[in-house]
PDB file of C-alpha atoms and ligand atoms in Angstrom:
ATOM      1  CA  MET M   1    -113.499  -4.745  70.179  1.00  0.00           C
ATOM      2  CA  ARG M   2    -111.011  -2.922  72.513  1.00  0.00           C
ATOM      3  CA  GLN M   3    -108.387  -3.606  69.746  1.00  0.00           C
ATOM      4  CA  ILE M   4    -110.939  -2.315  67.194  1.00  0.00           C
ATOM      5  CA  VAL M   5    -111.657   0.904  69.419  1.00  0.00           C
ATOM      6  CA  GLU M   6    -108.259   1.385  70.907  1.00  0.00           C
ATOM      7  CA  ASN M   7    -106.574   1.580  66.930  1.00  0.00           C
ATOM      8  CA  LEU M   8    -109.280   3.829  66.041  1.00  0.00           C
ATOM      9  CA  LEU M   9    -108.600   6.165  68.947  1.00  0.00           C
ATOM     10  CA  SER M  10    -105.110   6.472  68.487  1.00  0.00           C
ATOM     11  CA  ASN M  11    -105.576   7.128  65.205  1.00  0.00           C
ATOM     12  CA  ALA M  12    -107.567  10.111  66.292  1.00  0.00           C
ATOM     13  CA  GLN M  13    -104.831  11.260  68.673  1.00  0.00           C
ATOM     14  CA  ILE M  14    -102.458  10.573  65.581  1.00  0.00           C
ATOM     15  CA  HIS M  15    -103.437  11.655  62.736  1.00  0.00           C
ATOM     16  CA  THR M  16    -105.337  14.906  63.726  1.00  0.00           C
ATOM     17  CA  PRO M  17    -103.449  18.494  65.185  1.00  0.00           C
ATOM     18  CA  PRO M  18    -103.031  18.092  68.881  1.00  0.00           C
ATOM     19  CA  GLY M  19    -105.999  19.490  71.034  1.00  0.00           C
ATOM     20  CA  THR M  20    -108.750  18.272  67.941  1.00  0.00           C
ATOM     21  CA  ALA M  21    -112.118  17.167  69.693  1.00  0.00           C
ATOM     22  CA  VAL M  22    -112.621  13.680  69.819  1.00  0.00           C
ATOM     23  CA  HIS M  23    -116.250  11.988  70.168  1.00  0.00           C
ATOM     24  CA  VAL M  24    -116.900   8.448  70.964  1.00  0.00           C
ATOM     25  CA  ARG M  25    -120.435   7.398  70.868  1.00  0.00           C
ATOM     26  CA  VAL M  26    -121.926   3.735  71.633  1.00  0.00           C
ATOM     27  CA  GLY M  27    -125.625   2.393  70.379  1.00  0.00           C
ATOM     28  CA  THR M  28    -128.248   0.360  68.977  1.00  0.00           C
ATOM     29  CA  ALA M  29    -130.163   0.576  65.859  1.00  0.00           C
ATOM     30  CA  ARG M  30    -131.517  -0.918  62.873  1.00  0.00           C
ATOM     31  CA  VAL M  31    -129.369  -0.701  59.648  1.00  0.00           C
ATOM     32  CA  GLY M  32    -131.728   1.336  57.428  1.00  0.00           C
ATOM     33  CA  ALA M  33    -132.235   2.397  53.736  1.00  0.00           C
ATOM     34  CA  ALA M  34    -129.771   5.360  53.969  1.00  0.00           C
ATOM     35  CA  GLY M  35    -127.792   4.120  56.416  1.00  0.00           C
ATOM     36  CA  GLY M  36    -127.187   0.636  55.401  1.00  0.00           C
ATOM     37  CA  ALA M  37    -126.036   2.301  51.719  1.00  0.00           C
ATOM     38  CA  GLU M  38    -122.992   3.369  50.490  1.00  0.00           C
ATOM     39  CA  ARG M  39    -123.522   6.582  50.116  1.00  0.00           C
ATOM     40  CA  SER M  40    -121.499   9.681  48.857  1.00  0.00           C
ATOM     41  CA  GLY M  41    -118.317  10.513  51.783  1.00  0.00           C
ATOM     42  CA  ARG M  42    -118.561   6.968  52.910  1.00  0.00           C
ATOM     43  CA  SER M  43    -116.143   4.081  52.458  1.00  0.00           C
ATOM     44  CA  GLY M  44    -115.554   0.575  54.268  1.00  0.00           C
ATOM     45  CA  VAL M  45    -114.245  -2.647  52.613  1.00  0.00           C
ATOM     46  CA  SER M  46    -117.014  -4.913  52.525  1.00  0.00           C
ATOM     47  CA  PRO M  47    -120.744  -4.511  51.688  1.00  0.00           C
ATOM     48  CA  PRO M  48    -123.280  -2.788  53.962  1.00  0.00           C
ATOM     49  CA  LEU M  49    -125.357  -5.005  56.319  1.00  0.00           C
ATOM     50  CA  PRO M  50    -128.913  -5.750  55.013  1.00  0.00           C
ATOM     51  CA  GLU M  51    -131.536  -3.259  56.086  1.00  0.00           C
ATOM     52  CA  GLY M  52    -133.076  -3.851  59.158  1.00  0.00           C
ATOM     53  CA  THR M  53    -130.846  -5.747  60.697  1.00  0.00           C
ATOM     54  CA  ALA M  54    -130.284  -5.033  64.420  1.00  0.00           C
ATOM     55  CA  VAL M  55    -126.789  -3.628  65.412  1.00  0.00           C
ATOM     56  CA  SER M  56    -124.542  -2.447  67.832  1.00  0.00           C
ATOM     57  CA  ILE M  57    -123.139   0.926  66.782  1.00  0.00           C
ATOM     58  CA  VAL M  58    -119.504   2.329  67.971  1.00  0.00           C
ATOM     59  CA  GLU M  59    -118.407   5.619  66.721  1.00  0.00           C
ATOM     60  CA  VAL M  60    -115.134   7.632  66.787  1.00  0.00           C
ATOM     61  CA  ALA M  61    -115.670  10.872  65.318  1.00  0.00           C
ATOM     62  CA  ASP M  62    -112.757  13.657  65.483  1.00  0.00           C
ATOM     63  CA  GLU M  63    -112.604  17.063  64.779  1.00  0.00           C
ATOM     64  CA  GLY M  64    -109.724  17.086  61.979  1.00  0.00           C
ATOM     65  CA  PRO M  65    -108.493  17.303  58.611  1.00  0.00           C
ATOM     66  CA  GLY M  66    -110.967  14.925  57.268  1.00  0.00           C
ATOM     67  CA  LEU M  67    -110.363  13.090  54.522  1.00  0.00           C
ATOM     68  CA  ALA M  68    -110.170  13.655  50.948  1.00  0.00           C
ATOM     69  CA  GLU M  69    -112.303  10.782  48.806  1.00  0.00           C
ATOM     70  CA  TYR M  70    -109.552   9.115  47.262  1.00  0.00           C
ATOM     71  CA  ASP M  71    -108.006   8.542  50.841  1.00  0.00           C
ATOM     72  CA  ALA M  72    -111.086   8.174  51.998  1.00  0.00           C
ATOM     73  CA  ALA M  73    -111.721   4.831  49.759  1.00  0.00           C
ATOM     74  CA  HIS M  74    -107.703   3.644  50.620  1.00  0.00           C
ATOM     75  CA  VAL M  75    -107.431   3.522  54.254  1.00  0.00           C
ATOM     76  CA  PHE M  76    -108.733   0.068  54.849  1.00  0.00           C
ATOM     77  CA  ASP M  77    -106.144  -1.179  52.868  1.00  0.00           C
ATOM     78  CA  ARG M  78    -103.304  -2.634  53.927  1.00  0.00           C
ATOM     79  CA  PHE M  79    -100.384  -0.695  54.046  1.00  0.00           C
ATOM     80  CA  TYR M  80    -101.676   2.623  53.015  1.00  0.00           C
ATOM     81  CA  ARG M  81    -101.469   5.973  54.910  1.00  0.00           C
ATOM     82  CA  ALA M  82    -102.565   8.916  53.497  1.00  0.00           C
ATOM     83  CA  ASP M  83    -100.106  11.706  54.423  1.00  0.00           C
ATOM     84  CA  VAL M  84     -97.357   9.795  54.247  1.00  0.00           C
ATOM     85  CA  SER M  85     -94.906  12.467  55.202  1.00  0.00           C
ATOM     86  CA  ARG M  86     -96.044  13.293  58.591  1.00  0.00           C
ATOM     87  CA  SER M  87     -97.241   9.654  59.669  1.00  0.00           C
ATOM     88  CA  ARG M  88     -93.738   8.739  59.237  1.00  0.00           C
ATOM     89  CA  GLU M  89     -92.671  10.642  61.937  1.00  0.00           C
ATOM     90  CA  HIS M  90     -95.149   8.609  64.172  1.00  0.00           C
ATOM     91  CA  GLY M  91     -93.673   5.284  62.420  1.00  0.00           C
ATOM     92  CA  GLY M  92     -97.041   3.575  61.297  1.00  0.00           C
ATOM     93  CA  SER M  93     -96.847   0.704  59.290  1.00  0.00           C
ATOM     94  CA  GLY M  94    -100.543   1.366  57.781  1.00  0.00           C
ATOM     95  CA  LEU M  95    -102.305  -1.634  58.800  1.00  0.00           C
ATOM     96  CA  GLY M  96    -104.418  -0.398  61.956  1.00  0.00           C
ATOM     97  CA  LEU M  97    -107.863   0.179  59.809  1.00  0.00           C
ATOM     98  CA  ALA M  98    -106.837  -2.806  57.408  1.00  0.00           C
ATOM     99  CA  ILE M  99    -106.371  -5.017  60.814  1.00  0.00           C
ATOM    100  CA  ALA M 100    -109.394  -3.663  62.087  1.00  0.00           C
ATOM    101  CA  ALA M 101    -111.496  -4.126  59.590  1.00  0.00           C
ATOM    102  CA  THR M 102    -111.253  -7.236  59.421  1.00  0.00           C
ATOM    103  CA  ILE M 103    -112.139  -8.056  62.904  1.00  0.00           C
ATOM    104  CA  ALA M 104    -115.132  -5.941  62.552  1.00  0.00           C
ATOM    105  CA  GLU M 105    -115.804  -8.369  59.522  1.00  0.00           C
ATOM    106  CA  GLY M 106    -115.032 -11.686  61.197  1.00  0.00           C
ATOM    107  CA  HIS M 107    -117.402 -11.111  63.749  1.00  0.00           C
ATOM    108  CA  GLY M 108    -119.969 -10.084  61.230  1.00  0.00           C
ATOM    109  CA  GLY M 109    -119.816  -6.325  61.248  1.00  0.00           C
ATOM    110  CA  ARG M 110    -118.078  -3.501  59.004  1.00  0.00           C
ATOM    111  CA  LEU M 111    -115.586  -1.159  59.976  1.00  0.00           C
ATOM    112  CA  GLU M 112    -117.042   2.319  57.853  1.00  0.00           C
ATOM    113  CA  LEU M 113    -115.578   6.294  57.666  1.00  0.00           C
ATOM    114  CA  ASP M 114    -117.916   8.876  57.025  1.00  0.00           C
ATOM    115  CA  THR M 115    -115.979  11.940  55.953  1.00  0.00           C
ATOM    116  CA  ALA M 116    -114.909  14.661  53.552  1.00  0.00           C
ATOM    117  CA  PRO M 117    -111.933  16.875  53.660  1.00  0.00           C
ATOM    118  CA  GLY M 118    -112.801  19.650  56.481  1.00  0.00           C
ATOM    119  CA  GLU M 119    -114.939  17.460  57.981  1.00  0.00           C
ATOM    120  CA  GLY M 120    -113.336  15.408  60.534  1.00  0.00           C
ATOM    121  CA  CYS M 121    -113.286  11.470  60.917  1.00  0.00           C
ATOM    122  CA  VAL M 122    -116.312   9.495  61.981  1.00  0.00           C
ATOM    123  CA  PHE M 123    -115.118   5.874  61.839  1.00  0.00           C
ATOM    124  CA  ARG M 124    -118.495   3.587  62.670  1.00  0.00           C
ATOM    125  CA  LEU M 125    -117.776   0.105  63.955  1.00  0.00           C
ATOM    126  CA  VAL M 126    -121.203  -1.876  63.293  1.00  0.00           C
ATOM    127  CA  LEU M 127    -121.734  -5.298  64.752  1.00  0.00           C
ATOM    128  CA  PRO M 128    -125.339  -7.352  64.003  1.00  0.00           C
ATOM    129  CA  VAL M 129    -126.842  -8.707  67.922  1.00  0.00           C
ATOM    130  CA  GLY M 130    -128.905 -11.326  68.359  1.00  0.00           C
ATOM    131  CA  PRO M 131    -130.378 -13.264  65.515  1.00  0.00           C
ATOM    132  CA  SER M 132    -129.522 -12.329  61.991  1.00  0.00           C
ATOM    133  CA  GLY M 133    -131.921 -12.199  59.335  1.00  0.00           C
TER     134      GLY M 133
HETATM  135  N1  ATP H   1    -108.849  10.054  62.707  1.00  0.00           N
HETATM  136  C1  ATP H   1    -107.744  10.265  61.338  1.00  0.00           C
HETATM  137  N2  ATP H   1    -107.894  11.327  60.533  1.00  0.00           N
HETATM  138  C2  ATP H   1    -107.119  11.426  59.252  1.00  0.00           C
HETATM  139  N3  ATP H   1    -106.902  10.942  58.874  1.00  0.00           N
HETATM  140  C3  ATP H   1    -106.802   9.213  59.201  1.00  0.00           C
HETATM  141  C4  ATP H   1    -107.286   8.975  60.514  1.00  0.00           C
HETATM  142  N4  ATP H   1    -107.017   7.749  61.142  1.00  0.00           N
HETATM  143  C5  ATP H   1    -106.284   7.581  60.102  1.00  0.00           C
HETATM  144  N5  ATP H   1    -106.351   8.326  58.962  1.00  0.00           N
HETATM  145  C6  ATP H   1    -105.229   7.970  57.960  1.00  0.00           C
HETATM  146  O1  ATP H   1    -105.353   6.745  57.568  1.00  0.00           O
HETATM  147  C7  ATP H   1    -104.020   6.091  57.172  1.00  0.00           C
HETATM  148  C8  ATP H   1    -104.228   4.579  57.678  1.00  0.00           C
HETATM  149  O2  ATP H   1    -104.561   4.334  58.953  1.00  0.00           O
HETATM  150  P1  ATP H   1    -103.949   2.818  59.693  1.00  0.00           P
HETATM  151  O3  ATP H   1    -104.571   3.121  61.191  1.00  0.00           O
HETATM  152  O4  ATP H   1    -104.562   1.971  58.793  1.00  0.00           O
HETATM  153  O5  ATP H   1    -102.514   3.347  59.903  1.00  0.00           O
HETATM  154  P2  ATP H   1    -101.420   4.026  60.706  1.00  0.00           P
HETATM  155  O6  ATP H   1    -101.954   4.554  61.465  1.00  0.00           O
HETATM  156  O7  ATP H   1    -100.605   5.284  59.893  1.00  0.00           O
HETATM  157  O8  ATP H   1    -100.556   2.582  61.139  1.00  0.00           O
HETATM  158  P3  ATP H   1    -100.326   1.926  61.998  1.00  0.00           P
HETATM  159  O9  ATP H   1    -102.140   2.153  62.542  1.00  0.00           O
HETATM  160  O10 ATP H   1    -100.619   0.441  61.752  1.00  0.00           O
HETATM  161  O11 ATP H   1     -99.715   1.964  63.159  1.00  0.00           O
HETATM  162  C9  ATP H   1    -103.658   6.543  57.985  1.00  0.00           C
HETATM  163  O12 ATP H   1    -102.136   6.378  57.815  1.00  0.00           O
HETATM  164  C10 ATP H   1    -103.893   8.453  58.227  1.00  0.00           C
HETATM  165  O13 ATP H   1    -102.781   8.646  56.673  1.00  0.00           O
HETATM  166 MG1   MG H   2    -103.365   3.728  63.051  1.00  0.00          MG
END
């Protein structure tokens, strides 16, 4: 958990301009028909959790530049960096999100991203709570 959140927070700091606001939200919910489905602007590695699953949610939302659709679809790939010239300055390996997504899946959960150019990034950690099914 800590590793995932630290990763998302450092990304929000590193991959957005200085002074960009970052919001962290936590809560519980049930996966809804719309919330569980993939929709335009949403990406993730594993499939959405079944509708009705009780979940806890941690969101790291930044007001940075956001990501284009192609980048959003690939940021969870190992070694993928959306802005290589800028990322190189920071020495990132492009592994952080791939590892975070793998940890989330290992706990039966999911890491997903809602973004669009100019609309910032919302990374959402969704973890099932209590008995599943
Ligand atoms: N909040 C964000 N806003 C814009 N782009 C982002 C954001 N978070 C991640 N990215 C993009 O996604 C890419 C992949 O992120 P990831 O955390 O996997 O790797 P990294 O940060 O480059 O390196 P590492 O985490 O391994 O040190 C980043 O290089 C960056 O281009
Ligand atoms: Mg990173």
